[in-house]
Coordinates of C-alpha atoms in Angstrom, one line a residue:
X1 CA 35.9 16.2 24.7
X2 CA 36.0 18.1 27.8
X3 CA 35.6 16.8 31.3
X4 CA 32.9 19.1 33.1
X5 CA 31.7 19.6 36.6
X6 CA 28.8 21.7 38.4
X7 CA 28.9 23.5 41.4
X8 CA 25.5 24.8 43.2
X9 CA 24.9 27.3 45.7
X10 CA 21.3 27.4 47.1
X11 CA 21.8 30.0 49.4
X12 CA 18.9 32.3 51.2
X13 CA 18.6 35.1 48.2
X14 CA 19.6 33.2 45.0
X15 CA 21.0 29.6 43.5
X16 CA 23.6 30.0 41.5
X17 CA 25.5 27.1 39.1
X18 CA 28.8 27.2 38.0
X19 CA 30.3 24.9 34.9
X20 CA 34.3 24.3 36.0
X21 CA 36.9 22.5 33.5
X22 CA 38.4 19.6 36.0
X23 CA 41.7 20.1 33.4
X24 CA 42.6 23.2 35.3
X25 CA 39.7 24.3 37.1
X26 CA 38.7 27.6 35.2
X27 CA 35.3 28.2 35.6
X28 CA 33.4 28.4 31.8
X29 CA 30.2 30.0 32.9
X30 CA 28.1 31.0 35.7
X31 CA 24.1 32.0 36.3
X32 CA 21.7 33.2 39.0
X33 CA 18.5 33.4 39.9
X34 CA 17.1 35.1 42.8
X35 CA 14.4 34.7 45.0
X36 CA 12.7 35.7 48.3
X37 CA 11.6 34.9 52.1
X38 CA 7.8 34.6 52.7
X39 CA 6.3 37.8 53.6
X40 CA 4.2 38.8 56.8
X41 CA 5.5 36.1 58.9
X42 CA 5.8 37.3 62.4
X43 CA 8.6 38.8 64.2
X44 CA 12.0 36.4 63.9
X45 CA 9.9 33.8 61.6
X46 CA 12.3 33.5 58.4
X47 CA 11.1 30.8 55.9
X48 CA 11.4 29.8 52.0
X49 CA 9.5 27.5 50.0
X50 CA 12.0 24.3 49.0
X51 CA 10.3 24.6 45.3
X52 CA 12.0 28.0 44.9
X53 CA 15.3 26.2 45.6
X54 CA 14.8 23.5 42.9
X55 CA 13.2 26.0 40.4
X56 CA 16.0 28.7 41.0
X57 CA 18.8 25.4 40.1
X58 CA 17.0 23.8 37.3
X59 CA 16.9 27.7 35.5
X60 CA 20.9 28.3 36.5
X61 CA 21.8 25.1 36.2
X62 CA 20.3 25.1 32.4
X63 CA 21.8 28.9 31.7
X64 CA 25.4 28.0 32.3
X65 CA 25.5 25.0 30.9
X66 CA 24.2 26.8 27.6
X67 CA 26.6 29.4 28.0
X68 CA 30.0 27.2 28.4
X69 CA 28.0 25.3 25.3
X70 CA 28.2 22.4 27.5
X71 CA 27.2 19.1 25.7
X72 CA 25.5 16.1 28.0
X73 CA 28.0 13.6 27.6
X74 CA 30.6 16.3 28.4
X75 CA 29.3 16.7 32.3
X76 CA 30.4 14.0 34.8
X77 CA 29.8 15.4 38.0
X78 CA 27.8 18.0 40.4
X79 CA 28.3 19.0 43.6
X80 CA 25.4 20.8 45.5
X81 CA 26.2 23.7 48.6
X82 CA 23.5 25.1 50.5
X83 CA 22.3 27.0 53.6
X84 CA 22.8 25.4 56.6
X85 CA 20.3 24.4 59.4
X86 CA 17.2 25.2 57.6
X87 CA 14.7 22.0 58.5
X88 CA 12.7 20.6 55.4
X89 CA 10.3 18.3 56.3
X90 CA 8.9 15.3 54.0
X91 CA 6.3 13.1 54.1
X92 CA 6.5 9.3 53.6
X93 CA 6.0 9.8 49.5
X94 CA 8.9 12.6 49.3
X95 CA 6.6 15.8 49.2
X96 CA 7.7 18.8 51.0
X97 CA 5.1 19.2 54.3
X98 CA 5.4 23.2 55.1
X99 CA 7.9 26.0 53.7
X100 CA 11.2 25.3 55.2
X101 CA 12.1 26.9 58.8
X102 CA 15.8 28.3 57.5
X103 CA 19.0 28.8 59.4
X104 CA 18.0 33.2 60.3
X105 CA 14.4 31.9 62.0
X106 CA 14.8 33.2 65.7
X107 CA 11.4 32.2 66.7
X108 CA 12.4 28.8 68.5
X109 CA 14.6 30.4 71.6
X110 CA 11.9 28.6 74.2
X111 CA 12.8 25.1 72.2
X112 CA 16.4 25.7 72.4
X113 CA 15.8 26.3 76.3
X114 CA 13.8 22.9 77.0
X115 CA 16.4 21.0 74.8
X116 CA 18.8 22.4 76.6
X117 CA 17.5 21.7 79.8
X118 CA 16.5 18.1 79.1
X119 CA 19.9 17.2 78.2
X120 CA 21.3 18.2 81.2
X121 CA 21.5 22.5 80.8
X122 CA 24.4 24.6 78.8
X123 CA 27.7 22.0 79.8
X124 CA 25.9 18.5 79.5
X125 CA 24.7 19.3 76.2
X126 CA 28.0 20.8 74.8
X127 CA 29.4 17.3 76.6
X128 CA 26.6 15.5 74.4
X129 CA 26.8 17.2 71.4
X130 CA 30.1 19.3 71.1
X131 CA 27.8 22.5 70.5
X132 CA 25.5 24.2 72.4
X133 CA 21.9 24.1 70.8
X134 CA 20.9 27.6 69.5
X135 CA 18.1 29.3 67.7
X136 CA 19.7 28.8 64.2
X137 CA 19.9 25.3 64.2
X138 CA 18.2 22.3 63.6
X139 CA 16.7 20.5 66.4
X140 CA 14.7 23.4 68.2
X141 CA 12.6 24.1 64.6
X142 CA 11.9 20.4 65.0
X143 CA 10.5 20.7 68.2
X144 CA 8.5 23.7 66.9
X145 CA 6.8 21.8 64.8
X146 CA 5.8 19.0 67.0
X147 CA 4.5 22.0 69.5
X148 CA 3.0 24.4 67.0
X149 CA 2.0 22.3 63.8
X150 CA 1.0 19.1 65.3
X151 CA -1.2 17.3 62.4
X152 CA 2.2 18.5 60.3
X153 CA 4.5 16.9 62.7
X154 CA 2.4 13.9 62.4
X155 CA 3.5 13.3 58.9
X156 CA 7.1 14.1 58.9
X157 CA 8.7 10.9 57.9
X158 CA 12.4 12.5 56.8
X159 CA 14.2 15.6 58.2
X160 CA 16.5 17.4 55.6
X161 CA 18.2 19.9 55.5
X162 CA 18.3 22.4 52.0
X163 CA 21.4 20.5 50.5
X164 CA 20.2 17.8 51.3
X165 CA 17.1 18.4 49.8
X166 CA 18.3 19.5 46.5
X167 CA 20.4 16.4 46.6
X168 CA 17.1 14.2 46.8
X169 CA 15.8 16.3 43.9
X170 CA 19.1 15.1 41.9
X171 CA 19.3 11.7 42.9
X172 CA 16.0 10.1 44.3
X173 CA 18.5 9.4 47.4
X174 CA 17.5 10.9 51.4
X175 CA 20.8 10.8 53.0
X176 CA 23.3 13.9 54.9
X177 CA 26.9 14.2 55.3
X178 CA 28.9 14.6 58.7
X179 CA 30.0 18.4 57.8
X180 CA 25.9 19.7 57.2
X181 CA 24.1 17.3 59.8
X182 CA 26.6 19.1 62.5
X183 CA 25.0 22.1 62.3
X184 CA 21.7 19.9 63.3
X185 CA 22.8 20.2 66.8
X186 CA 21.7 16.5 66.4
X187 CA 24.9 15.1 65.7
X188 CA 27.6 14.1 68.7
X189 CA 30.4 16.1 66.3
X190 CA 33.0 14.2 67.8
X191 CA 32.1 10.7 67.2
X192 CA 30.3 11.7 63.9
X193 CA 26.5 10.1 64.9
X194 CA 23.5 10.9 65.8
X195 CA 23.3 11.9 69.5
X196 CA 20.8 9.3 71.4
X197 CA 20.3 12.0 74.0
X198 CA 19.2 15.1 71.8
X199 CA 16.8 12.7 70.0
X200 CA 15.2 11.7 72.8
X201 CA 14.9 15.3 74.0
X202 CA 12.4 15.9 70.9
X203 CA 11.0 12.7 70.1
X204 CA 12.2 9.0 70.9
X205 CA 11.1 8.5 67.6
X206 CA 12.8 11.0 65.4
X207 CA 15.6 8.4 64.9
X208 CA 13.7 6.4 61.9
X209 CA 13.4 10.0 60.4
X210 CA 16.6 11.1 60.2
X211 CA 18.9 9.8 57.4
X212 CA 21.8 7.7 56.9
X213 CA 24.9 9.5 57.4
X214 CA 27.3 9.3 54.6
X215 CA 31.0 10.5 54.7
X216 CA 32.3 13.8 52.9
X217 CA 34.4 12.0 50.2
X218 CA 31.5 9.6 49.2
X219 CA 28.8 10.5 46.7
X220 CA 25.2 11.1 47.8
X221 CA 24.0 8.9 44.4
X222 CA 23.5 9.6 41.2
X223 CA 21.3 11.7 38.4
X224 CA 17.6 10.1 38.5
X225 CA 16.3 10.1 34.4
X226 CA 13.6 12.4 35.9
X227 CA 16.1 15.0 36.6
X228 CA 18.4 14.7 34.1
X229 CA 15.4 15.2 31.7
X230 CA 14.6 18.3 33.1
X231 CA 18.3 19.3 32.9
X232 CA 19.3 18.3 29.7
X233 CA 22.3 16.3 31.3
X234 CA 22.3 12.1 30.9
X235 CA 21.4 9.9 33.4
X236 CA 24.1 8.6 35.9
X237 CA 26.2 11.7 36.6
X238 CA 28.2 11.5 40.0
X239 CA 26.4 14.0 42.4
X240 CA 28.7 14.1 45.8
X241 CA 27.9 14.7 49.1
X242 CA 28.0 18.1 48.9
X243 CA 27.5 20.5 52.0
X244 CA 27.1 23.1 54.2
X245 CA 27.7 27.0 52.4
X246 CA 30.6 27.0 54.9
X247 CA 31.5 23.8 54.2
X248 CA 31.9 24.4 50.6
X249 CA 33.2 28.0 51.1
X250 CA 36.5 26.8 53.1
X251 CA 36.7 24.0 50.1
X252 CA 36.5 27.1 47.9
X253 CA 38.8 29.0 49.6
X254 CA 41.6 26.6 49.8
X255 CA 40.8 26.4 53.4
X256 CA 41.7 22.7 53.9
X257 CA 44.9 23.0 55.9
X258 CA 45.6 24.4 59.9
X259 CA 46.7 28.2 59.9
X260 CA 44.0 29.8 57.0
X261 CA 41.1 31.0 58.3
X262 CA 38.6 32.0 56.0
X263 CA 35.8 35.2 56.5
X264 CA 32.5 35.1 54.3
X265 CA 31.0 38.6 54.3
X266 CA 27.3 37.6 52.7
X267 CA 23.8 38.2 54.4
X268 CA 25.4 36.5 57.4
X269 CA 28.8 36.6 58.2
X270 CA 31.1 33.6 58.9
X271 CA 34.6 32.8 59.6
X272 CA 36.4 29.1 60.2
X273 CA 38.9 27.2 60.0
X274 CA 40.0 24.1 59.0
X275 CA 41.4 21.2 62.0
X276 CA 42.6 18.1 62.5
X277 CA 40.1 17.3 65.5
X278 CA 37.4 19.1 67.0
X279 CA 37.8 22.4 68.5
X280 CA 35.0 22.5 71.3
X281 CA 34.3 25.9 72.6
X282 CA 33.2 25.3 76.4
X283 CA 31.1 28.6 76.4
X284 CA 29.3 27.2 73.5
X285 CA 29.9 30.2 71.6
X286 CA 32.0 28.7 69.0
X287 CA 30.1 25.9 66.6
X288 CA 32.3 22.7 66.7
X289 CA 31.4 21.7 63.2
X290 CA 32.4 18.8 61.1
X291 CA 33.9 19.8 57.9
X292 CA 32.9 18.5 53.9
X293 CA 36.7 17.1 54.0
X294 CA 35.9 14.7 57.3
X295 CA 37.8 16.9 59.1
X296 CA 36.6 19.8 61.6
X297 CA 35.7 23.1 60.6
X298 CA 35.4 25.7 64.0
X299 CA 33.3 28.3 62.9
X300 CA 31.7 31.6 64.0
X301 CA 28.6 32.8 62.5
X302 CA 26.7 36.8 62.8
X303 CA 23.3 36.5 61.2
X304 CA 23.7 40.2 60.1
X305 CA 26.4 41.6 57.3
X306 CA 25.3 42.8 54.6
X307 CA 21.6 43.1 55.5
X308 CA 23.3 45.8 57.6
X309 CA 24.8 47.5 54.8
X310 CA 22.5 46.8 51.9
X311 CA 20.0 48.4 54.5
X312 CA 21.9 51.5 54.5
X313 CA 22.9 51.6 51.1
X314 CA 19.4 51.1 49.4
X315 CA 17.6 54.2 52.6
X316 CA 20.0 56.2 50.6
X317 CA 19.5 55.6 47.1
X318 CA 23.1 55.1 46.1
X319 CA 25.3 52.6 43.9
X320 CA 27.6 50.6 45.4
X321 CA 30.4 52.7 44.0
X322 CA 28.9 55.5 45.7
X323 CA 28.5 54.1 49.4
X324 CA 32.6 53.3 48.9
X325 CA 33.3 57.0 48.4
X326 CA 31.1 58.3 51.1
X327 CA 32.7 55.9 53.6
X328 CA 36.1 56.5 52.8
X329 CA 36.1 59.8 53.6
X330 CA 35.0 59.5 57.4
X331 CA 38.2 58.4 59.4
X332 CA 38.2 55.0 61.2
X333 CA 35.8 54.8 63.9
X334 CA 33.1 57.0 62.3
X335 CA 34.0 59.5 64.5
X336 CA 32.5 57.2 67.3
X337 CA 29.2 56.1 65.5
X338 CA 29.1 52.8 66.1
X339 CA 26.1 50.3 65.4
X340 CA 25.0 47.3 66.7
X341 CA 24.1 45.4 63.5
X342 CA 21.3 42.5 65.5
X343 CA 18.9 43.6 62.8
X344 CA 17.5 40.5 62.6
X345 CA 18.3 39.0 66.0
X346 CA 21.8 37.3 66.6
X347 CA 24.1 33.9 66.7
X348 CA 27.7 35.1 68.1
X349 CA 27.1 36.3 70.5
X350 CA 23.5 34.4 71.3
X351 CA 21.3 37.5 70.9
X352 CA 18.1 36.1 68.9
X353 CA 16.0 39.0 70.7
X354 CA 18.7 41.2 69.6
X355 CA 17.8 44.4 67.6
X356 CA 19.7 47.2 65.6
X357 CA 21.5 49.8 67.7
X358 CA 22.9 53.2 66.4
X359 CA 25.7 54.6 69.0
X360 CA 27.1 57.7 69.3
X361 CA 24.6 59.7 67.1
X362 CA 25.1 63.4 67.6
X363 CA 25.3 66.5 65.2
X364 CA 28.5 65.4 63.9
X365 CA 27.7 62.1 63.2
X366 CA 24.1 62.2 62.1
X367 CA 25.3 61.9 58.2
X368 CA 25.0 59.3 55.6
X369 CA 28.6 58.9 54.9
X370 CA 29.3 58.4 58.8
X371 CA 25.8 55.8 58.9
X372 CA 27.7 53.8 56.0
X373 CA 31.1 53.5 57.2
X374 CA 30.1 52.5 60.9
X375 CA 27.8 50.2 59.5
X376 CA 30.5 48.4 57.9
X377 CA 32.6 49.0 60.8
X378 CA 29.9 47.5 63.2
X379 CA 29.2 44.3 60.9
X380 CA 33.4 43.4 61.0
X381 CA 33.6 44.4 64.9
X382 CA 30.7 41.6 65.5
X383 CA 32.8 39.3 63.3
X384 CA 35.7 39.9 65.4
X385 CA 33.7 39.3 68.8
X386 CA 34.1 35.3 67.3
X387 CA 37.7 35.5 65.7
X388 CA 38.6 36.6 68.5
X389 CA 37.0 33.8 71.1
X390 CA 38.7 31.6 68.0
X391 CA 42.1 32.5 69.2
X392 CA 41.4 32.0 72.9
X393 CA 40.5 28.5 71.7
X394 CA 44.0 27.6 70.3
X395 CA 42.8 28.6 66.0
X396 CA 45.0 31.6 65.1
X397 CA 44.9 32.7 61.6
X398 CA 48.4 33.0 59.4
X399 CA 46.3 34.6 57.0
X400 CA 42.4 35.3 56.7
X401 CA 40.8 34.9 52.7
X402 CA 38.0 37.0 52.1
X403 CA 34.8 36.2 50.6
X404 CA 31.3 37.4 49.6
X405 CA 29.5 40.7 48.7
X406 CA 31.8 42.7 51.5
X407 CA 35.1 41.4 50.1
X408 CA 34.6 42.9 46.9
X409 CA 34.8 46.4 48.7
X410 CA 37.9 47.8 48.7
X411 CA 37.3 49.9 51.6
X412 CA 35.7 47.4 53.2
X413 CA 38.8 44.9 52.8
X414 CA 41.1 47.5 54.3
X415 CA 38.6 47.7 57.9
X416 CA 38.6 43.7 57.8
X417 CA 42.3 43.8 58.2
X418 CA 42.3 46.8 60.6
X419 CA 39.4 45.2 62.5
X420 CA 40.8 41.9 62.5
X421 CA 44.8 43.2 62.8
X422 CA 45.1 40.4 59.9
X423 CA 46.4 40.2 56.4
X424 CA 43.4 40.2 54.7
X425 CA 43.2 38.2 51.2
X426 CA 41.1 37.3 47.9
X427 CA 40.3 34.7 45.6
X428 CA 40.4 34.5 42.2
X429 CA 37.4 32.6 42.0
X430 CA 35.1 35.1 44.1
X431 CA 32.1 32.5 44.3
X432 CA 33.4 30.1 47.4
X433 CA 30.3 27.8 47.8
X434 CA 29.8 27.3 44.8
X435 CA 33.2 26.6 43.3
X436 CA 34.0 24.3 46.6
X437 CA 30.8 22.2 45.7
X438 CA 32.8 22.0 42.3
X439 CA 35.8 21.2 43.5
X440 CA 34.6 18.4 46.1
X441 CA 32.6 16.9 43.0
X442 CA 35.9 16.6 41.5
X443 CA 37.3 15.3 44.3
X444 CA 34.7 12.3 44.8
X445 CA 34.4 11.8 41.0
X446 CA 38.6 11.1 41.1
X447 CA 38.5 8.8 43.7
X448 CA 35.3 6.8 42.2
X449 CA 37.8 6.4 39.2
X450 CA 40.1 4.7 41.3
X451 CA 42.9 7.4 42.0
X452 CA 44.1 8.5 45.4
X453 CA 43.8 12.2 46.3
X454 CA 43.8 14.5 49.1
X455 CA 41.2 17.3 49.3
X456 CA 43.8 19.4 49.7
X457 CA 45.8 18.2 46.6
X458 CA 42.7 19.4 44.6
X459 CA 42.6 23.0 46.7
X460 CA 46.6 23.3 45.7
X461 CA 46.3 23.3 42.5
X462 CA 43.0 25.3 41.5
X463 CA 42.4 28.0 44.3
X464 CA 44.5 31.1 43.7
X465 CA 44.7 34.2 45.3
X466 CA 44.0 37.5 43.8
X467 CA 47.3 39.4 45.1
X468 CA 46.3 42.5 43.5
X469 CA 43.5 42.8 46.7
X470 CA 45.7 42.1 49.6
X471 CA 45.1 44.3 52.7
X472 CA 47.4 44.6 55.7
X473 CA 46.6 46.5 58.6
X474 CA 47.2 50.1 60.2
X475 CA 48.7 50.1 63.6
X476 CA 46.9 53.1 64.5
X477 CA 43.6 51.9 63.2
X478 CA 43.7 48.8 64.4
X479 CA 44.1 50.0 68.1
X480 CA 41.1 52.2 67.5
X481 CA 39.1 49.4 66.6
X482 CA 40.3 47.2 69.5
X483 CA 38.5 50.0 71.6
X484 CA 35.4 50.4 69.9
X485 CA 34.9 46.2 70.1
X486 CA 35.3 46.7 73.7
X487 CA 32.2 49.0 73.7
X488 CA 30.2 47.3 71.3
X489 CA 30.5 44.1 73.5
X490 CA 29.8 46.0 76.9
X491 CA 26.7 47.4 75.2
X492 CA 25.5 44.0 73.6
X493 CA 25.9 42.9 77.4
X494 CA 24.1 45.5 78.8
X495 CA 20.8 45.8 76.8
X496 CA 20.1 41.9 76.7
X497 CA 17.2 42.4 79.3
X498 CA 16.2 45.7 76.8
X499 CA 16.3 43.2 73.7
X500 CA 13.9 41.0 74.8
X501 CA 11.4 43.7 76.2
X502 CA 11.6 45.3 72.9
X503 CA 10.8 41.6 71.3
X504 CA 7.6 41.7 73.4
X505 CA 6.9 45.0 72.3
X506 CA 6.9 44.6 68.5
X507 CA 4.9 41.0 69.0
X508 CA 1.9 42.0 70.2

């Protein structure tokens, strides 16, 4: 009889569920199922129902476990990623109060502000916290709701966050790891707790709200009957802490050691590292997040990747094979089109008013196949704004593993090195999240049977690189993208007062 794990990915378009061997960590089958924001909210509002979350599982989860031809008894453990910072609220009997506020809503900048400014302004709260307190997180959509939906915010009786949630669906259990409840900009990173001053800056009272913390190598519970019925899996299966996407994605990527760096090129764009303490950016730029490993996990996020280029791709009616082509045959720099990809506002740098931006648009330019290059150009330049303040903050990448949508572009991969003047890798195992929620599962379910493991003994010997994708950079190339990321950061600098009168503009 085989020894079988799930991973989950509840991400912001899809859930998908993987069934991994824990022999040798081959992954049997895989399934999907997509689904969509709430339409007509207003400007920066970004929001899901939770029930799309548990549906979305329940259907993949049920797919792949019927195309591995999976029996119950054969499954012993599941590990759950999701998107980070999105704020589900419950009610005292466990229902689901409003659609969930996820980690893209911009709508909560005046929050962040009087947060902010009640802990003591930018350095007090990075002192409090380890992280400055931004539109993407947590805490400010808290506050929202106490300002904006008061009769709501009179019900909440647990903050979750979607992992968690899906977690609560699996095991009956309301609790949160260190590496997800970071991204709270709740959580004092460094001493792994809840921070006493960023409660009381929302609500002295939030405190009996939010849940037990439990630590990255322990398991959140186990399957309820409930669930397990609907899944067709017996009752009792280890479910593990699970995480944060990024959390999982560095698990996934064999990103559990100093010196790999890993870059997720999905809707949103993300690149950290794995370290031994906390790497505390004093500009705030840089998340200080706790890892899924209890470790640290600097990270960088741009809330615009390939919304930038799916944008483009889909204006122009072409496959993906064709919007490869077209781009590889403008040079490097687009000729000097260059965008500024805040489509939907942005994290790094802090830009939530932030809009798109084509650059350099003249006779010459003003052609699809220059529009597609540079907006894959423009995506990996914003990602480099934050590699980059990476390296000024000791974390310099030996090598950077590729991963997403964008990493399956071979084009693409050979700009991410030239970009990022990096060796530029990817994995055999292209889902991250997913597989990482797998492999932590593993992990947990190893040492509940009594053995002794490292994370990283379980990265060794699964996660492999596809060497047949490697990128290195061009010298010439990569000097002419070190001078476009000087202009596309003087311009983000210059048109913040612009961003936010266009904000006002398209809100009334």
């Amino acid at each position: 009889m085989r020894t079988l794990l799930i991973g989950i990915d509840s991400g912001t378009q899809s859930t998908k569920a993987l069934v991994v061997d824990a022999r040798d960590g081959k992954v049997l089958a895989s399934a999907s199922q997509e689904y969509e924001l709430i339409a007509n909210l207003p400007p920066g509002a970004k929001e899901q129902h939770p029930s799309a979350w548990l549906e979305a599982a329940g259907s993949a989860i049920r797919r792949a476990l019927r195309q591995a031809k999976a029996v119950a008894s054969e499954v012993k453990a599941i590990g759950v990623s999701g998107q980070q910072h999105g704020f589900v609220a419950l009610d005292k009997q466990g229902e689901v109060i409003r659609p969930a506020k996820l980690w893209c809503d911009t709508t909560t900048g005046a929050e962040c502000d009087e947060i902010t400014e009640k802990l003591g302004g930018l350095k007090q709260a990075i002192r409090s916290l380890g992280n400055a307190v931004l539109p993407g997180f947590t805490a400010p959509k808290i506050l929202w709701l106490k300002k904006n939906e008061p009769k709501n915010y009179q019900r909440l009786a647990t903050v979750l966050l979607p992992h968690d949630y899906l977690n609560f669906w699996l095991t009956g259990e309301r609790v949160m790891e260190y590496g997800d409840a970071s991204g709270t900009a709740l959580l004092d990173v460094r001493k792994r707790k809840w921070s006493s001053a960023a409660i009381e800056a929302i609500d002295p009272e939030l405190a009996g709200k939010l849940p037990p913390l439990i630590s990255s190598d322990k398991p959140a519970g186990t399957l309820q009957s409930s669930t397990a019925k609907l899944l067709d899996l017996n009752p009792g299966v280890l479910v593990s802490a699970g995480g944060g996407d990024n959390m999982m994605g560095a698990i996934g990527t064999g990103n559990t050691r100093a010196g790999v760096i890993t870059a997720s090129f999905g809707t949103s764009g993300t690149i950290y590292a794995c370290a031994e303490k906390p790497v505390v950016d004093p500009c705030g730029e840089i998340a200080a997040f706790c890892d899924s490993t209890n470790r640290w996990l600097p990270l960088l996020c741009t809330m615009n990747v390939t919304v930038a280029t799916e944008m483009a791709r889909e204006d122009f009616g072409w496959t993906h094979e064709r919007f490869a082509a077209e781009s590889a045959r403008v040079p490097a720099g687009s000729n000097g089109l260059l965008l500024l990809p805040y489509f939907e506002g942005e994290r790094t740098p802090n830009v939530p008013e932030g809009t798109g931006v084509w650059f350099g648009v003249n006779r010459k330019t003003f052609e699809a196949g220059h529009f597609a290059r540079a907006s894959m150009e423009g995506v990996t330049l914003g990602m480099n704004y934050g590699l980059r303040r990476l390296a000024e903050l000791g974390v310099k990448p030996s090598q950077i593993r590729a991963t997403g949508g964008g990493a399956k572009s071979k084009v693409w991969r050979q700009i991410m090195a030239d970009v990022f003047d990096a060796e530029v890798v990817t994995l055999k195992v292209s889902e991250g999240a997913a597989y990482g929620a797998a492999l932590q599962a593993l992990w947990c379910w190893r040492l509940q049977q009594g053995e002794k493991l490292s994370i990283s003994d379980v990265t060794d010997q699964f996660v492999e690189l596809q060497s047949a994708e490697r990128a290195m950079p061009d010298r010439k190339n990569a000097q002419h993208y070190g001078e476009l990321q000087s202009l596309q950061d003087e311009l983000s600098r210059s048109l913040l007062g612009a961003f936010q009168r266009h904000r006002r503009l398209v809100s009334r």
